[in-house]
Each structure stands twice: as C-alpha cells, then as structure tokens.
C-alpha cells in the first residue's frame, strides 16, 4: 500500500525589525498554503534598540520553548531606516546566522510596513521620517494577493511623493512614523487634488501603523520559496542614502582645505 505524502514542510522563521522607532521580534511558521504568527514582541518606548532587542529575543524564545537550532532562517528588516537601528538589527541577525549556520532573509523595511495592510484595495504609502524634510517611502498595492511596488523605495521630499500620489488619482492609505511629522502637509497637498478626482486619503490605525516583525517574517516565508536568501556573511543593510557623518565628510572634502 502506498504511503500518503506528509505534504510541504513547514518552515519556521525568526524575524527581527529594529529599523525605526519600534523594536520587534517575531516567530512565524508556514508553507505555500498558509502561515501562522506564533509570537510577536513589540516595544515603542524611550529605550534604545541595543537595550531592547536581545532581551525581547530571549523572552520570546523562552515563552515559545523554541530551540533556536530548529529555525529554518532568520529574517531581518534590511532598510531603509535609522542607521543605528539597522546596524543593530543587522549585527544581531548576522551573529545568529553565523552561530546557528542558518540563512538570512533580508526584507526591505518599506515592503514589510506596506504588508501590514494586506488585502486593502487602496494604494499604500509607508512613510518613515528621514529628517531634512525627506521621507523614506514607496508606493504599493496588492494584486491577486501579492504585494506589488508601484514606486520603489527611495528617499524623497515629502512634496514629491505627494505629487506622485495625486497623479495616480486613487484612494491612498498612509502608515509609518513619518505620518505624525508630515500629516498636515500631506492633507494640504492631497485633499483638494484627490477629492476633485473622487478619491481620498486615509491613515492606518495604531495597531498597524508601525514596523512589525510579524510582517517581516511572513514576507520572508514568501521570499524563501522564491529563493531570495543569503548567507550571514553576505548580508548588508540598505541605507538608501549616506549617513550624516558621511555627508559631512564629503562636504568637507569638496570644500577643500582651508587656506
């Protein structure tokens, strides 16, 4: 008698996100037929990620009785975002990957943010405050259940992304830590334009408007099926622009030595 197949193997992912104000750790498992969020720990408070990320990881492993050797991959929010936060997340993921000999899955931060709003028919515009009147942003939509990019991640002026959204003439929903910084400016630019086209703009509720490791882990399962994995040694964060220190060094170099 022929034995029945056990079906597709369930993959288990440990996910980390310290790319912005929120620090988050999650454990997600699943296969091509579905996924499950086993645990998620988030902190959005006045502490540095170096203070929170490892204790959160330790706590979530204890609570789920997880053996780290049993995970299949480590997912990390790869940027853009806070330079310090990205370095902490990257170093933690790389350290775990090297110690456990597990692959890494680098998930763009803005993709993960947009994925929080899975299933919406609106255009999705995540906004992360990049200072200097700029935001890290992109424009997304869901097509047949898959997250698609209309505009790729970039660091742009807030007015520029607002004008691109006006040109689409579609309902749009915003989320991310850039929303409270630029909300009134967005309303000023978008309201009349979109209403004239019979459309409007919206803002995600509090439980969906920040980075979540659960979204990073769920997207990572999809990436793994597509073969988008890397070794711990290969992983590098994606900053999208130079750090302030690097910009200052370039400015000094271009100005030349003082006479």
PDB file of C-alpha atoms in Angstrom:
ATOM      1  CA  UNK A   1       0.000   0.000   0.000  1.00  0.00           C
ATOM      2  CA  UNK A   2       1.373   3.417  -0.996  1.00  0.00           C
ATOM      3  CA  UNK A   3       2.088   5.764   1.897  1.00  0.00           C
ATOM      4  CA  UNK A   4       0.466   9.215   1.814  1.00  0.00           C
ATOM      5  CA  UNK A   5       2.727  12.234   1.477  1.00  0.00           C
ATOM      6  CA  UNK A   6       3.242  14.343   4.561  1.00  0.00           C
ATOM      7  CA  UNK A   7       2.794  17.462   2.413  1.00  0.00           C
ATOM      8  CA  UNK A   8       5.041  20.549   2.158  1.00  0.00           C
ATOM      9  CA  UNK A   9       7.447  21.009   5.041  1.00  0.00           C
ATOM     10  CA  UNK A  10       6.558  23.799   7.453  1.00  0.00           C
ATOM     11  CA  UNK A  11       9.325  26.404   7.683  1.00  0.00           C
ATOM     12  CA  UNK A  12       9.979  28.368  10.854  1.00  0.00           C
ATOM     13  CA  UNK A  13      11.402  31.900  10.738  1.00  0.00           C
ATOM     14  CA  UNK A  14      12.781  34.136  13.475  1.00  0.00           C
ATOM     15  CA  UNK A  15      12.174  37.757  12.425  1.00  0.00           C
ATOM     16  CA  UNK A  16      13.787  40.978  13.693  1.00  0.00           C
ATOM     17  CA  UNK A  17      12.936  44.612  12.994  1.00  0.00           C
ATOM     18  CA  UNK A  18      14.825  47.495  14.574  1.00  0.00           C
ATOM     19  CA  UNK A  19      14.796  49.765  11.539  1.00  0.00           C
ATOM     20  CA  UNK A  20      12.720  52.556  13.087  1.00  0.00           C
ATOM     21  CA  UNK A  21      11.322  53.736  16.412  1.00  0.00           C
ATOM     22  CA  UNK A  22       9.785  50.321  17.141  1.00  0.00           C
ATOM     23  CA  UNK A  23      11.785  47.247  18.090  1.00  0.00           C
ATOM     24  CA  UNK A  24      10.068  43.982  17.253  1.00  0.00           C
ATOM     25  CA  UNK A  25      10.805  40.243  17.319  1.00  0.00           C
ATOM     26  CA  UNK A  26       8.530  37.504  15.980  1.00  0.00           C
ATOM     27  CA  UNK A  27       8.384  33.799  15.216  1.00  0.00           C
ATOM     28  CA  UNK A  28       6.423  32.844  12.099  1.00  0.00           C
ATOM     29  CA  UNK A  29       5.920  29.431  10.551  1.00  0.00           C
ATOM     30  CA  UNK A  30       4.225  28.269   7.395  1.00  0.00           C
ATOM     31  CA  UNK A  31       4.404  26.857   3.898  1.00  0.00           C
ATOM     32  CA  UNK A  32       2.917  27.659   0.487  1.00  0.00           C
ATOM     33  CA  UNK A  33      -0.606  27.002   1.795  1.00  0.00           C
ATOM     34  CA  UNK A  34      -0.548  29.416   4.724  1.00  0.00           C
ATOM     35  CA  UNK A  35       1.367  30.851   7.643  1.00  0.00           C
ATOM     36  CA  UNK A  36       0.943  31.352  11.367  1.00  0.00           C
ATOM     37  CA  UNK A  37       2.292  34.015  13.709  1.00  0.00           C
ATOM     38  CA  UNK A  38       3.415  32.056  16.791  1.00  0.00           C
ATOM     39  CA  UNK A  39       4.653  35.022  18.825  1.00  0.00           C
ATOM     40  CA  UNK A  40       5.436  38.710  18.459  1.00  0.00           C
ATOM     41  CA  UNK A  41       7.032  41.156  20.886  1.00  0.00           C
ATOM     42  CA  UNK A  42       6.977  44.903  20.169  1.00  0.00           C
ATOM     43  CA  UNK A  43       8.267  47.882  22.105  1.00  0.00           C
ATOM     44  CA  UNK A  44       7.676  51.502  21.101  1.00  0.00           C
ATOM     45  CA  UNK A  45       9.088  53.332  24.076  1.00  0.00           C
ATOM     46  CA  UNK A  46      12.011  55.528  25.135  1.00  0.00           C
ATOM     47  CA  UNK A  47      14.695  52.855  25.043  1.00  0.00           C
ATOM     48  CA  UNK A  48      17.446  52.133  22.564  1.00  0.00           C
ATOM     49  CA  UNK A  49      17.315  49.025  20.413  1.00  0.00           C
ATOM     50  CA  UNK A  50      20.575  47.881  21.973  1.00  0.00           C
ATOM     51  CA  UNK A  51      18.659  47.760  25.280  1.00  0.00           C
ATOM     52  CA  UNK A  52      15.560  46.003  23.982  1.00  0.00           C
ATOM     53  CA  UNK A  53      16.247  43.711  21.027  1.00  0.00           C
ATOM     54  CA  UNK A  54      18.235  40.905  22.670  1.00  0.00           C
ATOM     55  CA  UNK A  55      16.097  40.780  25.861  1.00  0.00           C
ATOM     56  CA  UNK A  56      12.974  40.596  23.676  1.00  0.00           C
ATOM     57  CA  UNK A  57      14.525  37.809  21.635  1.00  0.00           C
ATOM     58  CA  UNK A  58      15.467  35.911  24.769  1.00  0.00           C
ATOM     59  CA  UNK A  59      11.978  36.300  26.244  1.00  0.00           C
ATOM     60  CA  UNK A  60      10.129  35.209  23.109  1.00  0.00           C
ATOM     61  CA  UNK A  61      12.346  32.121  22.766  1.00  0.00           C
ATOM     62  CA  UNK A  62      11.628  31.168  26.379  1.00  0.00           C
ATOM     63  CA  UNK A  63       7.878  31.754  26.109  1.00  0.00           C
ATOM     64  CA  UNK A  64       7.542  29.607  22.989  1.00  0.00           C
ATOM     65  CA  UNK A  65      10.021  26.982  24.216  1.00  0.00           C
ATOM     66  CA  UNK A  66      11.808  27.386  20.900  1.00  0.00           C
ATOM     67  CA  UNK A  67      15.113  25.704  20.198  1.00  0.00           C
ATOM     68  CA  UNK A  68      17.000  28.173  18.011  1.00  0.00           C
ATOM     69  CA  UNK A  69      18.569  25.235  16.202  1.00  0.00           C
ATOM     70  CA  UNK A  70      15.090  24.360  14.891  1.00  0.00           C
ATOM     71  CA  UNK A  71      14.506  27.587  12.973  1.00  0.00           C
ATOM     72  CA  UNK A  72      14.991  27.483   9.206  1.00  0.00           C
ATOM     73  CA  UNK A  73      16.004  31.104   8.634  1.00  0.00           C
ATOM     74  CA  UNK A  74      16.474  34.489  10.247  1.00  0.00           C
ATOM     75  CA  UNK A  75      14.577  37.375   8.673  1.00  0.00           C
ATOM     76  CA  UNK A  76      15.645  40.961   9.234  1.00  0.00           C
ATOM     77  CA  UNK A  77      14.280  44.347   8.179  1.00  0.00           C
ATOM     78  CA  UNK A  78      17.049  45.343   5.796  1.00  0.00           C
ATOM     79  CA  UNK A  79      16.374  49.065   5.458  1.00  0.00           C
ATOM     80  CA  UNK A  80      15.978  51.851   4.846  1.00  0.00           C
ATOM     81  CA  UNK A  81      15.615  53.324   8.304  1.00  0.00           C
ATOM     82  CA  UNK A  82      17.576  54.505  11.291  1.00  0.00           C
ATOM     83  CA  UNK A  83      21.288  53.975  10.642  1.00  0.00           C
ATOM     84  CA  UNK A  84      21.906  52.851  14.219  1.00  0.00           C
ATOM     85  CA  UNK A  85      18.792  50.673  14.330  1.00  0.00           C
ATOM     86  CA  UNK A  86      19.655  48.967  11.048  1.00  0.00           C
ATOM     87  CA  UNK A  87      23.187  48.235  12.234  1.00  0.00           C
ATOM     88  CA  UNK A  88      21.889  46.706  15.480  1.00  0.00           C
ATOM     89  CA  UNK A  89      19.362  44.524  13.653  1.00  0.00           C
ATOM     90  CA  UNK A  90      21.890  43.520  11.017  1.00  0.00           C
ATOM     91  CA  UNK A  91      24.578  42.656  13.563  1.00  0.00           C
ATOM     92  CA  UNK A  92      22.107  40.596  15.623  1.00  0.00           C
ATOM     93  CA  UNK A  93      20.843  38.702  12.580  1.00  0.00           C
ATOM     94  CA  UNK A  94      24.355  38.096  11.248  1.00  0.00           C
ATOM     95  CA  UNK A  95      25.565  36.891  14.648  1.00  0.00           C
ATOM     96  CA  UNK A  96      22.683  34.440  14.950  1.00  0.00           C
ATOM     97  CA  UNK A  97      23.115  33.285  11.363  1.00  0.00           C
ATOM     98  CA  UNK A  98      26.808  32.596  11.826  1.00  0.00           C
ATOM     99  CA  UNK A  99      26.375  30.892  15.213  1.00  0.00           C
ATOM    100  CA  UNK A 100      23.453  28.718  14.093  1.00  0.00           C
ATOM    101  CA  UNK A 101      24.622  28.275  10.486  1.00  0.00           C
ATOM    102  CA  UNK A 102      21.249  29.483   9.202  1.00  0.00           C
ATOM    103  CA  UNK A 103      20.457  31.571   6.114  1.00  0.00           C
ATOM    104  CA  UNK A 104      19.274  35.175   6.328  1.00  0.00           C
ATOM    105  CA  UNK A 105      16.299  36.692   4.536  1.00  0.00           C
ATOM    106  CA  UNK A 106      16.636  40.447   4.007  1.00  0.00           C
ATOM    107  CA  UNK A 107      13.198  42.057   3.743  1.00  0.00           C
ATOM    108  CA  UNK A 108      13.042  45.744   2.730  1.00  0.00           C
ATOM    109  CA  UNK A 109      11.632  47.731   5.625  1.00  0.00           C
ATOM    110  CA  UNK A 110       9.076  49.576   3.495  1.00  0.00           C
ATOM    111  CA  UNK A 111       7.824  46.316   1.974  1.00  0.00           C
ATOM    112  CA  UNK A 112       7.257  44.991   5.493  1.00  0.00           C
ATOM    113  CA  UNK A 113       5.418  48.151   6.525  1.00  0.00           C
ATOM    114  CA  UNK A 114       3.154  48.032   3.480  1.00  0.00           C
ATOM    115  CA  UNK A 115       2.429  44.358   4.124  1.00  0.00           C
ATOM    116  CA  UNK A 116       0.728  45.342   7.407  1.00  0.00           C
ATOM    117  CA  UNK A 117      -2.239  46.432   5.288  1.00  0.00           C
ATOM    118  CA  UNK A 118      -2.613  43.133   3.448  1.00  0.00           C
ATOM    119  CA  UNK A 119      -5.701  42.920   1.264  1.00  0.00           C
ATOM    120  CA  UNK A 120      -6.581  46.604   1.054  1.00  0.00           C
ATOM    121  CA  UNK A 121      -7.758  47.860  -2.325  1.00  0.00           C
ATOM    122  CA  UNK A 122      -6.212  51.269  -1.661  1.00  0.00           C
ATOM    123  CA  UNK A 123      -2.755  52.347  -2.712  1.00  0.00           C
ATOM    124  CA  UNK A 124      -0.383  52.011   0.253  1.00  0.00           C
ATOM    125  CA  UNK A 125       2.252  54.633   1.047  1.00  0.00           C
ATOM    126  CA  UNK A 126       4.554  53.887   4.001  1.00  0.00           C
ATOM    127  CA  UNK A 127       6.394  56.937   5.332  1.00  0.00           C
ATOM    128  CA  UNK A 128       9.489  56.838   7.520  1.00  0.00           C
ATOM    129  CA  UNK A 129      10.875  60.156   8.733  1.00  0.00           C
ATOM    130  CA  UNK A 130      14.328  60.618   7.159  1.00  0.00           C
ATOM    131  CA  UNK A 131      14.787  64.161   8.517  1.00  0.00           C
ATOM    132  CA  UNK A 132      15.895  67.116   6.345  1.00  0.00           C
ATOM    133  CA  UNK A 133      12.272  67.336   5.074  1.00  0.00           C
ATOM    134  CA  UNK A 134      12.642  63.906   3.453  1.00  0.00           C
ATOM    135  CA  UNK A 135      10.932  60.559   3.939  1.00  0.00           C
ATOM    136  CA  UNK A 136      11.879  57.006   3.114  1.00  0.00           C
ATOM    137  CA  UNK A 137       8.901  55.880   1.120  1.00  0.00           C
ATOM    138  CA  UNK A 138       7.474  53.835  -1.736  1.00  0.00           C
ATOM    139  CA  UNK A 139       4.061  53.231  -3.280  1.00  0.00           C
ATOM    140  CA  UNK A 140       2.460  49.792  -3.152  1.00  0.00           C
ATOM    141  CA  UNK A 141      -0.690  47.867  -3.964  1.00  0.00           C
ATOM    142  CA  UNK A 142      -1.953  44.301  -3.645  1.00  0.00           C
ATOM    143  CA  UNK A 143      -2.619  42.411  -6.866  1.00  0.00           C
ATOM    144  CA  UNK A 144      -4.094  38.930  -6.622  1.00  0.00           C
ATOM    145  CA  UNK A 145      -2.962  38.688  -3.016  1.00  0.00           C
ATOM    146  CA  UNK A 146       0.647  39.671  -3.716  1.00  0.00           C
ATOM    147  CA  UNK A 147       2.351  42.906  -2.680  1.00  0.00           C
ATOM    148  CA  UNK A 148       3.495  44.872  -5.737  1.00  0.00           C
ATOM    149  CA  UNK A 149       5.575  48.029  -5.997  1.00  0.00           C
ATOM    150  CA  UNK A 150       4.191  50.962  -7.973  1.00  0.00           C
ATOM    151  CA  UNK A 151       7.161  53.110  -6.895  1.00  0.00           C
ATOM    152  CA  UNK A 152      10.324  51.505  -5.427  1.00  0.00           C
ATOM    153  CA  UNK A 153      11.765  52.547  -2.055  1.00  0.00           C
ATOM    154  CA  UNK A 154      13.520  55.911  -2.138  1.00  0.00           C
ATOM    155  CA  UNK A 155      14.462  58.902   0.000  1.00  0.00           C
ATOM    156  CA  UNK A 156      12.481  61.864  -1.364  1.00  0.00           C
ATOM    157  CA  UNK A 157      10.982  65.203  -0.375  1.00  0.00           C
ATOM    158  CA  UNK A 158       7.503  64.830   1.123  1.00  0.00           C
ATOM    159  CA  UNK A 159       6.019  67.115  -1.562  1.00  0.00           C
ATOM    160  CA  UNK A 160       7.454  64.911  -4.318  1.00  0.00           C
ATOM    161  CA  UNK A 161       5.790  61.722  -3.054  1.00  0.00           C
ATOM    162  CA  UNK A 162       2.513  63.614  -2.510  1.00  0.00           C
ATOM    163  CA  UNK A 163       2.558  64.817  -6.117  1.00  0.00           C
ATOM    164  CA  UNK A 164       3.168  61.271  -7.386  1.00  0.00           C
ATOM    165  CA  UNK A 165       0.166  60.084  -5.403  1.00  0.00           C
ATOM    166  CA  UNK A 166      -2.005  62.875  -6.758  1.00  0.00           C
ATOM    167  CA  UNK A 167      -1.082  61.760 -10.283  1.00  0.00           C
ATOM    168  CA  UNK A 168      -2.383  58.236  -9.559  1.00  0.00           C
ATOM    169  CA  UNK A 169      -5.866  59.574  -8.691  1.00  0.00           C
ATOM    170  CA  UNK A 170      -6.586  56.648  -6.357  1.00  0.00           C
ATOM    171  CA  UNK A 171      -7.502  56.248  -2.696  1.00  0.00           C
ATOM    172  CA  UNK A 172      -4.320  56.081  -0.642  1.00  0.00           C
ATOM    173  CA  UNK A 173      -3.594  54.972   2.931  1.00  0.00           C
ATOM    174  CA  UNK A 174      -0.510  56.143   4.843  1.00  0.00           C
ATOM    175  CA  UNK A 175       1.371  54.491   7.685  1.00  0.00           C
ATOM    176  CA  UNK A 176       4.727  54.777   9.432  1.00  0.00           C
ATOM    177  CA  UNK A 177       6.498  57.127  11.822  1.00  0.00           C
ATOM    178  CA  UNK A 178       6.579  59.846   9.149  1.00  0.00           C
ATOM    179  CA  UNK A 179       2.800  60.266   9.350  1.00  0.00           C
ATOM    180  CA  UNK A 180       2.637  62.406  12.513  1.00  0.00           C
ATOM    181  CA  UNK A 181       5.517  64.547  11.215  1.00  0.00           C
ATOM    182  CA  UNK A 182       4.023  65.277   7.803  1.00  0.00           C
ATOM    183  CA  UNK A 183       0.296  64.626   8.199  1.00  0.00           C
ATOM    184  CA  UNK A 184      -0.858  68.223   7.926  1.00  0.00           C
ATOM    185  CA  UNK A 185       1.388  68.922   4.957  1.00  0.00           C
ATOM    186  CA  UNK A 186       0.030  65.819   3.214  1.00  0.00           C
ATOM    187  CA  UNK A 187      -3.533  66.904   3.898  1.00  0.00           C
ATOM    188  CA  UNK A 188      -2.800  70.354   2.494  1.00  0.00           C
ATOM    189  CA  UNK A 189      -1.347  68.927  -0.758  1.00  0.00           C
ATOM    190  CA  UNK A 190      -3.580  65.890  -1.280  1.00  0.00           C
ATOM    191  CA  UNK A 191      -7.043  66.811  -0.083  1.00  0.00           C
ATOM    192  CA  UNK A 192      -8.195  69.098  -2.892  1.00  0.00           C
ATOM    193  CA  UNK A 193      -6.487  67.102  -5.657  1.00  0.00           C
ATOM    194  CA  UNK A 194      -7.861  63.722  -4.630  1.00  0.00           C
ATOM    195  CA  UNK A 195     -11.344  64.967  -3.788  1.00  0.00           C
ATOM    196  CA  UNK A 196     -11.536  66.548  -7.223  1.00  0.00           C
ATOM    197  CA  UNK A 197     -10.846  63.068  -8.659  1.00  0.00           C
ATOM    198  CA  UNK A 198     -13.462  61.496  -6.352  1.00  0.00           C
ATOM    199  CA  UNK A 199     -10.770  59.909  -4.163  1.00  0.00           C
ATOM    200  CA  UNK A 200      -9.429  60.468  -0.637  1.00  0.00           C
ATOM    201  CA  UNK A 201      -6.529  59.678   1.679  1.00  0.00           C
ATOM    202  CA  UNK A 202      -6.558  57.698   4.933  1.00  0.00           C
ATOM    203  CA  UNK A 203      -4.256  56.798   7.824  1.00  0.00           C
ATOM    204  CA  UNK A 204      -3.685  53.317   9.254  1.00  0.00           C
ATOM    205  CA  UNK A 205      -4.858  52.646  12.843  1.00  0.00           C
ATOM    206  CA  UNK A 206      -2.397  52.491  15.729  1.00  0.00           C
ATOM    207  CA  UNK A 207      -2.014  48.700  15.777  1.00  0.00           C
ATOM    208  CA  UNK A 208      -0.963  48.614  12.110  1.00  0.00           C
ATOM    209  CA  UNK A 209       0.947  51.843  11.556  1.00  0.00           C
ATOM    210  CA  UNK A 210       4.466  50.881  12.668  1.00  0.00           C
ATOM    211  CA  UNK A 211       7.022  48.243  11.730  1.00  0.00           C
ATOM    212  CA  UNK A 212       6.173  44.707  12.819  1.00  0.00           C
ATOM    213  CA  UNK A 213       8.495  41.717  12.824  1.00  0.00           C
ATOM    214  CA  UNK A 214       5.439  39.543  12.144  1.00  0.00           C
ATOM    215  CA  UNK A 215       5.090  41.142   8.696  1.00  0.00           C
ATOM    216  CA  UNK A 216       8.831  40.750   8.055  1.00  0.00           C
ATOM    217  CA  UNK A 217       8.647  37.057   8.974  1.00  0.00           C
ATOM    218  CA  UNK A 218       5.567  36.403   6.835  1.00  0.00           C
ATOM    219  CA  UNK A 219       7.135  38.068   3.793  1.00  0.00           C
ATOM    220  CA  UNK A 220      10.326  36.105   4.473  1.00  0.00           C
ATOM    221  CA  UNK A 221       8.443  32.827   4.000  1.00  0.00           C
ATOM    222  CA  UNK A 222       7.431  34.027   0.524  1.00  0.00           C
ATOM    223  CA  UNK A 223      10.985  35.130  -0.244  1.00  0.00           C
ATOM    224  CA  UNK A 224      12.326  31.737   0.818  1.00  0.00           C
ATOM    225  CA  UNK A 225      10.016  29.997  -1.631  1.00  0.00           C
ATOM    226  CA  UNK A 226      11.388  32.316  -4.321  1.00  0.00           C
ATOM    227  CA  UNK A 227      14.986  31.531  -3.350  1.00  0.00           C
ATOM    228  CA  UNK A 228      15.704  35.040  -2.015  1.00  0.00           C
ATOM    229  CA  UNK A 229      18.053  34.050   0.789  1.00  0.00           C
ATOM    230  CA  UNK A 230      21.634  34.944   1.623  1.00  0.00           C
ATOM    231  CA  UNK A 231      24.355  33.869   3.980  1.00  0.00           C
ATOM    232  CA  UNK A 232      25.041  35.802   7.155  1.00  0.00           C
ATOM    233  CA  UNK A 233      28.373  36.912   5.707  1.00  0.00           C
ATOM    234  CA  UNK A 234      26.675  38.338   2.589  1.00  0.00           C
ATOM    235  CA  UNK A 235      24.085  40.448   4.393  1.00  0.00           C
ATOM    236  CA  UNK A 236      24.372  44.244   4.303  1.00  0.00           C
ATOM    237  CA  UNK A 237      21.711  46.800   5.325  1.00  0.00           C
ATOM    238  CA  UNK A 238      20.211  49.030   2.629  1.00  0.00           C
ATOM    239  CA  UNK A 239      20.524  52.645   3.805  1.00  0.00           C
ATOM    240  CA  UNK A 240      19.334  54.403   0.583  1.00  0.00           C
ATOM    241  CA  UNK A 241      21.372  57.482   1.432  1.00  0.00           C
ATOM    242  CA  UNK A 242      24.601  58.429   3.191  1.00  0.00           C
ATOM    243  CA  UNK A 243      24.719  58.924   6.941  1.00  0.00           C
ATOM    244  CA  UNK A 244      25.098  62.439   8.339  1.00  0.00           C
ATOM    245  CA  UNK A 245      28.750  61.775   9.210  1.00  0.00           C
ATOM    246  CA  UNK A 246      29.449  60.581   5.650  1.00  0.00           C
ATOM    247  CA  UNK A 247      27.685  63.608   4.162  1.00  0.00           C
ATOM    248  CA  UNK A 248      29.702  65.954   6.352  1.00  0.00           C
ATOM    249  CA  UNK A 249      32.983  64.276   5.329  1.00  0.00           C
ATOM    250  CA  UNK A 250      32.063  64.631   1.650  1.00  0.00           C
ATOM    251  CA  UNK A 251      31.140  68.293   2.120  1.00  0.00           C
ATOM    252  CA  UNK A 252      34.469  68.965   3.848  1.00  0.00           C
ATOM    253  CA  UNK A 253      36.343  67.152   1.104  1.00  0.00           C
ATOM    254  CA  UNK A 254      34.543  69.092  -1.660  1.00  0.00           C
ATOM    255  CA  UNK A 255      35.254  72.413   0.055  1.00  0.00           C
ATOM    256  CA  UNK A 256      38.945  71.562   0.238  1.00  0.00           C
ATOM    257  CA  UNK A 257      41.422  72.529   2.960  1.00  0.00           C
ATOM    258  CA  UNK A 258      41.128  75.970   4.457  1.00  0.00           C
ATOM    259  CA  UNK A 259      43.824  78.426   3.384  1.00  0.00           C
TER     260      UNK A 259
END
